[in-house]
Tab-separated table of C-alpha atoms in Angstrom:
chain	number	residue	atom	x	y	z
K	731	MET	CA	-33.124	35.921	14.794
K	732	PHE	CA	-30.765	33.553	12.969
K	733	MET	CA	-33.720	32.468	10.871
K	734	ALA	CA	-34.347	36.039	9.729
K	735	ALA	CA	-30.641	36.441	8.995
K	736	THR	CA	-30.636	33.237	6.928
K	737	ALA	CA	-33.680	34.362	4.941
K	738	ALA	CA	-32.091	37.761	4.311
K	739	LEU	CA	-28.867	36.090	3.157
K	740	LEU	CA	-30.760	33.859	0.729
K	741	VAL	CA	-32.512	36.914	-0.729
K	742	THR	CA	-29.136	38.654	-1.086
K	743	ILE	CA	-27.710	35.610	-2.880
K	744	ALA	CA	-30.696	35.677	-5.251
K	745	LEU	CA	-30.042	39.340	-6.060
K	746	ALA	CA	-26.329	38.739	-6.634
K	747	LEU	CA	-27.167	35.726	-8.826
K	748	ALA	CA	-29.404	37.929	-10.964
K	749	ARG	CA	-26.476	40.305	-11.438
K	750	ALA	CA	-24.167	37.385	-12.323
K	751	PHE	CA	-26.645	36.169	-14.975
K	752	ALA	CA	-27.337	39.591	-16.469
K	753	GLY	CA	-23.761	40.865	-16.554
K	754	PRO	CA	-23.184	42.751	-18.767
K	755	SER	CA	-19.517	43.530	-18.061
K	756	VAL	CA	-16.985	41.078	-16.639
K	757	TYR	CA	-16.533	43.211	-13.546
K	758	ASP	CA	-20.238	42.972	-12.695
K	759	ARG	CA	-19.863	39.189	-12.715
K	760	VAL	CA	-16.631	39.221	-10.706
K	761	LEU	CA	-18.318	41.367	-8.098
K	762	ALA	CA	-21.382	39.091	-8.108
K	763	VAL	CA	-19.257	35.952	-7.675
K	764	ASN	CA	-17.293	37.548	-4.877
K	765	SER	CA	-20.374	38.753	-3.026
K	766	ILE	CA	-22.074	35.362	-3.436
K	767	GLY	CA	-18.960	33.798	-1.934
K	768	THR	CA	-19.115	36.203	1.006
K	769	LYS	CA	-22.824	35.508	1.460
K	770	THR	CA	-22.137	31.757	1.402
K	771	VAL	CA	-19.607	32.238	4.188
K	772	LEU	CA	-22.194	34.164	6.213
K	773	LEU	CA	-24.924	31.667	5.323
K	774	ILE	CA	-22.882	28.754	6.638
K	775	ALA	CA	-22.049	30.693	9.803
K	776	ALA	CA	-25.734	31.534	10.350
K	777	LEU	CA	-26.731	27.924	9.584
K	778	GLY	CA	-24.209	26.709	12.129
K	779	PHE	CA	-25.845	28.739	14.860
K	780	LEU	CA	-29.317	27.826	13.582
K	781	ALA	CA	-28.477	24.116	13.785
K	782	GLY	CA	-26.722	24.532	17.140
K	783	ARG	CA	-23.307	23.644	15.707
K	784	PRO	CA	-21.066	26.708	15.990
K	785	ASP	CA	-18.078	24.637	14.774
K	786	PHE	CA	-19.368	25.338	11.253
K	787	LEU	CA	-17.477	28.616	11.635
K	788	ASP	CA	-14.258	26.769	10.694
K	789	ILE	CA	-15.761	25.754	7.362
K	790	SER	CA	-16.889	29.279	6.610
K	791	LEU	CA	-13.310	30.445	7.255
K	792	LEU	CA	-12.052	27.989	4.610
K	793	TYR	CA	-14.680	29.312	2.189
K	794	ALA	CA	-13.511	32.853	2.763
K	795	LEU	CA	-9.976	31.779	1.756
K	796	ILE	CA	-11.137	29.938	-1.376
K	797	ASN	CA	-13.360	32.812	-2.408
K	798	PHE	CA	-10.369	35.147	-2.200
K	799	VAL	CA	-8.194	32.861	-4.332
K	800	GLY	CA	-10.928	32.500	-6.954
K	801	THR	CA	-11.481	36.239	-7.272
K	802	ILE	CA	-7.753	36.919	-7.572
K	803	ALA	CA	-7.448	34.213	-10.254
K	804	VAL	CA	-10.260	35.706	-12.353
K	805	LEU	CA	-8.915	39.245	-12.049
K	806	ARG	CA	-5.363	38.187	-12.944
K	807	PHE	CA	-6.712	36.313	-15.966
K	808	ILE	CA	-8.620	39.392	-17.129
K	809	ARG	CA	-5.563	41.616	-16.731
K	810	GLN	CA	-3.412	39.128	-18.643
K	811	SER	CA	-5.865	38.786	-21.520
K	812	ARG	CA	-6.279	42.580	-21.705
K	813	ALA	CA	-2.499	42.904	-21.962
K	814	GLN	CA	-2.416	40.336	-24.770
K	815	GLU	CA	-5.161	42.113	-26.687
K	816	GLY	CA	-3.200	45.342	-26.375
K	817	ASN	CA	-0.177	43.833	-28.163
J	516	MET	CA	-38.816	17.776	20.081
J	517	ASP	CA	-41.034	20.493	18.629
J	518	ARG	CA	-38.010	22.700	18.146
J	519	LYS	CA	-36.218	19.934	16.281
J	520	GLU	CA	-39.178	19.495	13.941
J	521	GLY	CA	-39.173	23.220	13.272
J	522	ARG	CA	-35.475	23.160	12.500
J	523	ARG	CA	-35.975	20.313	10.034
J	524	ALA	CA	-38.734	22.275	8.281
J	525	ILE	CA	-36.399	25.289	7.974
J	526	GLU	CA	-33.655	23.084	6.573
J	527	ILE	CA	-36.037	21.756	3.934
J	528	TYR	CA	-36.933	25.309	2.887
J	529	ILE	CA	-33.240	26.255	2.702
J	530	ASN	CA	-32.590	23.112	0.643
J	531	ILE	CA	-35.354	24.021	-1.800
J	532	VAL	CA	-34.067	27.584	-2.228
J	533	LEU	CA	-30.465	26.402	-2.685
J	534	LEU	CA	-31.507	23.739	-5.211
J	535	PHE	CA	-33.485	26.362	-7.142
J	536	PHE	CA	-30.370	28.577	-7.210
J	537	LEU	CA	-28.317	25.592	-8.414
J	538	VAL	CA	-30.682	24.833	-11.297
J	539	ALA	CA	-30.789	28.514	-12.313
J	540	THR	CA	-26.979	28.791	-12.183
J	541	GLY	CA	-26.489	25.591	-14.177
J	542	LEU	CA	-28.950	26.680	-16.867
J	543	ALA	CA	-27.347	30.112	-17.118
J	544	ALA	CA	-23.862	28.569	-17.385
J	545	VAL	CA	-25.046	26.407	-20.289
J	546	LEU	CA	-27.012	29.135	-22.076
J	547	LEU	CA	-24.455	31.948	-21.859
J	548	ARG	CA	-22.099	32.147	-24.859
J	549	ASN	CA	-19.452	34.069	-22.938
J	550	LEU	CA	-17.177	31.295	-21.628
J	551	LEU	CA	-15.539	33.529	-19.032
J	552	ALA	CA	-18.973	34.205	-17.543
J	553	SER	CA	-19.791	30.484	-17.689
J	554	ALA	CA	-16.592	29.621	-15.805
J	555	MET	CA	-17.484	32.147	-13.096
J	556	LEU	CA	-21.028	30.793	-12.894
J	557	LEU	CA	-19.606	27.295	-12.384
J	558	GLY	CA	-17.589	28.744	-9.496
J	559	ILE	CA	-20.847	30.025	-8.006
J	560	TYR	CA	-22.334	26.572	-8.625
J	561	GLY	CA	-19.517	25.018	-6.591
J	562	LEU	CA	-20.049	27.429	-3.703
J	563	LEU	CA	-23.808	26.832	-3.634
J	564	MET	CA	-23.262	23.076	-3.838
J	565	ALA	CA	-20.863	23.263	-0.905
J	566	ALA	CA	-23.442	25.234	1.100
J	567	LEU	CA	-25.974	22.513	0.276
J	568	TRP	CA	-23.580	19.812	1.512
J	569	VAL	CA	-23.181	21.715	4.783
J	570	VAL	CA	-26.980	21.883	5.182
J	571	LEU	CA	-27.071	18.116	4.562
J	572	ASP	CA	-24.439	17.661	7.322
J	573	ALA	CA	-21.789	16.303	4.918
J	574	VAL	CA	-19.080	18.660	6.094
J	575	ASP	CA	-16.158	16.666	4.651
J	576	VAL	CA	-17.749	16.611	1.212
J	577	ALA	CA	-18.439	20.329	1.525
J	578	PHE	CA	-14.752	20.979	2.187
J	579	THR	CA	-13.764	19.054	-0.927
J	580	GLU	CA	-16.447	20.684	-3.063
J	581	ALA	CA	-15.415	24.166	-1.959
J	582	ALA	CA	-11.723	23.534	-2.595
J	583	VAL	CA	-12.115	21.621	-5.874
J	584	GLY	CA	-15.432	22.808	-7.316
J	585	ALA	CA	-15.211	26.478	-6.468
J	586	GLY	CA	-11.458	26.962	-6.213
J	587	ILE	CA	-9.287	24.754	-8.422
J	588	THR	CA	-11.834	24.075	-11.186
J	589	THR	CA	-12.415	27.788	-11.787
J	590	VAL	CA	-8.681	28.392	-12.097
J	591	LEU	CA	-8.253	25.420	-14.468
J	592	MET	CA	-11.211	26.562	-16.603
J	593	LEU	CA	-9.726	30.057	-16.823
J	594	LEU	CA	-6.376	28.597	-17.907
J	595	ALA	CA	-8.146	26.537	-20.572
J	596	ILE	CA	-10.045	29.620	-21.797
J	597	ALA	CA	-6.794	31.582	-21.913
J	598	LEU	CA	-5.372	28.924	-24.258
J	599	THR	CA	-8.457	28.691	-26.460
J	600	GLU	CA	-11.260	31.197	-26.988
J	601	ARG	CA	-13.461	33.360	-24.837
J	602	HIS	CA	-16.652	32.944	-26.842
J	603	GLU	CA	-18.510	29.773	-27.634
J	604	LYS	CA	-19.521	29.233	-31.240
J	605	ARG	CA	-23.176	28.633	-31.953
J	606	PRO	CA	-23.724	24.961	-32.907
J	607	SER	CA	-24.828	24.458	-36.509
J	608	ARG	CA	-27.843	22.386	-35.391
J	609	PRO	CA	-29.597	22.112	-32.031
J	610	PRO	CA	-28.037	19.280	-29.969
J	611	TYR	CA	-31.222	17.215	-29.581
J	612	LEU	CA	-29.374	13.914	-29.148
J	613	ALA	CA	-27.298	15.274	-26.259
J	614	LEU	CA	-30.444	16.759	-24.696
J	615	LEU	CA	-32.204	13.393	-25.004
J	616	ALA	CA	-29.228	11.558	-23.447
J	617	ALA	CA	-29.126	14.058	-20.557
J	618	LEU	CA	-32.896	13.788	-19.983
J	619	VAL	CA	-32.837	9.956	-20.044
J	620	THR	CA	-29.874	9.803	-17.647
J	621	GLY	CA	-31.456	12.383	-15.342
J	622	GLY	CA	-34.795	10.557	-15.434
J	623	ALA	CA	-33.097	7.246	-14.580
J	624	LEU	CA	-31.289	8.862	-11.643
J	625	VAL	CA	-34.476	10.482	-10.342
J	626	TYR	CA	-36.249	7.117	-10.705
J	627	ALA	CA	-33.399	5.435	-8.775
J	628	THR	CA	-33.791	7.801	-5.812
J	629	GLY	CA	-37.101	6.036	-5.136
J	630	GLY	CA	-35.134	2.938	-4.096
J	631	MET	CA	-32.933	4.785	-1.652
J	632	PRO	CA	-33.426	4.532	2.116
J	633	ALA	CA	-34.895	7.580	3.847
J	634	PHE	CA	-32.500	10.454	4.591
J	635	GLY	CA	-30.822	9.898	7.954
J	636	ASP	CA	-32.260	6.383	8.317
J	637	ALA	CA	-30.130	4.546	10.892
J	638	ALA	CA	-31.254	1.171	9.479
J	639	ALA	CA	-29.942	1.927	5.971
J	640	PRO	CA	-27.614	-0.786	4.587
J	641	ALA	CA	-24.712	1.665	4.373
J	642	HIS	CA	-24.923	2.238	8.128
J	643	ARG	CA	-25.193	-1.420	9.105
J	644	HIS	CA	-22.437	-3.094	7.100
J	645	VAL	CA	-19.031	-2.145	8.524
J	646	ALA	CA	-19.798	1.299	9.957
J	647	PRO	CA	-20.658	0.042	13.495
J	648	GLU	CA	-17.340	-1.828	13.582
J	649	TYR	CA	-15.451	1.300	12.557
J	650	ILE	CA	-17.235	3.424	15.152
J	651	ALA	CA	-16.587	0.876	17.883
J	652	ARG	CA	-12.953	0.105	17.089
J	653	ALA	CA	-11.488	3.109	15.236
J	654	LEU	CA	-10.208	4.991	18.273
J	655	ASP	CA	-8.572	1.923	19.857
J	656	GLU	CA	-7.040	0.589	16.658
J	657	THR	CA	-5.845	3.790	14.994
J	658	GLY	CA	-5.781	6.428	17.728
J	659	VAL	CA	-7.481	8.953	15.401
J	660	PRO	CA	-10.414	10.713	17.106
J	661	ASN	CA	-12.252	11.496	13.830
J	662	VAL	CA	-13.784	8.279	12.468
J	663	VAL	CA	-13.993	9.565	8.877
J	664	THR	CA	-10.287	10.415	8.913
J	665	ALA	CA	-9.491	7.042	10.506
J	666	VAL	CA	-11.370	5.179	7.759
J	667	LEU	CA	-9.846	7.200	4.908
J	668	ALA	CA	-6.283	7.383	6.127
J	669	SER	CA	-5.900	4.110	8.000
J	670	TYR	CA	-8.435	1.403	7.077
J	671	ARG	CA	-8.499	2.475	3.446
J	672	GLY	CA	-4.956	3.769	3.368
J	673	PHE	CA	-3.972	1.959	0.166
J	674	ASP	CA	-7.189	3.083	-1.503
J	675	THR	CA	-6.413	6.703	-0.633
J	676	LEU	CA	-2.834	6.240	-1.841
J	677	GLY	CA	-4.201	5.069	-5.198
J	678	GLU	CA	-6.516	8.073	-5.388
J	679	VAL	CA	-3.653	10.428	-4.617
J	680	THR	CA	-1.620	8.781	-7.393
J	681	VAL	CA	-4.470	9.269	-9.859
J	682	ILE	CA	-4.887	12.925	-8.876
J	683	PHE	CA	-1.135	13.493	-9.091
J	684	THR	CA	-1.030	11.955	-12.576
J	685	ALA	CA	-3.990	14.056	-13.713
J	686	GLY	CA	-2.357	17.188	-12.310
J	687	MET	CA	0.903	16.420	-14.101
J	688	GLY	CA	-1.026	15.866	-17.333
J	689	VAL	CA	-2.810	19.203	-17.024
J	690	LEU	CA	0.454	20.989	-16.194
J	691	LEU	CA	2.178	19.409	-19.194
J	692	LEU	CA	-0.660	20.372	-21.536
J	693	ILE	CA	-0.842	23.958	-20.313
J	694	GLY	CA	2.942	24.355	-20.094
J	695	VAL	CA	3.507	23.065	-23.633
J	696	GLY	CA	0.790	25.330	-25.049
J	697	ALA	CA	2.232	28.441	-23.384
J	698	ARG	CA	5.734	27.686	-24.655
J	699	ARG	CA	4.548	27.108	-28.195
J	700	ARG	CA	2.711	30.410	-28.218
J	701	LYS	CA	5.807	32.212	-26.996
J	702	GLU	CA	7.956	30.653	-29.691
J	703	GLY	CA	5.456	31.299	-32.460
J	704	GLY	CA	4.983	34.912	-31.381
J	705	GLY	CA	1.185	34.559	-31.365
J	706	SER	CA	-0.506	32.487	-34.038
């Protein structure tokens, strides 16, 4: 079961990667990065159970935090640069 | 035993898929002219790399890679882009020399992996030098239950102190650079 979940997560990451490569708008990429981050969190959790080491859950929690910070940073940067272009 | 073999086979497949993603992300980050997109792709690269470290059982490295590679580096890149430009200029001539240097270095590294001990080999030199001593004595001598932490923070305490100094200096340098640039722009009213 965890194996199927891992395979599905890898396929989802591939799809999100395709969106990150293709773009075209910044928001497509932000969304792709964020969803890849979420999928990485899930992937590590699934891998932890697959490898019989559920303590990997702690690491995936850290990833969730970092992913959040990264997304906020990108969005703040975009808002700031939009404001500067408006001047 | 059979189950363990199966698990190893799965891990190899996951490794292959993750490495393929890494190569694709790296190529896309180089080829895209939109630097904002490249910075985000490098963030993805960091996350995938961290996932790969977890698969390889290097959890400590994965922590560092996730915090530095995916978190801090993306923010620093964005700050740098904010101070410079969002689009990369096309080079006047194709960078063949750089490509050659990268290919030669990569080829040398791939060639060097042939001399490495097998993955997880208990008889590898790195595992036979001081590691058994650390494992045997770390808990008694330092009282830290995690051997990696004991080695980094106690046995190599001065080494870690030096690293922290280097990182602090680098951070101060980056802050100074970025801070000075922002102030200048404010004073000049946009150049």
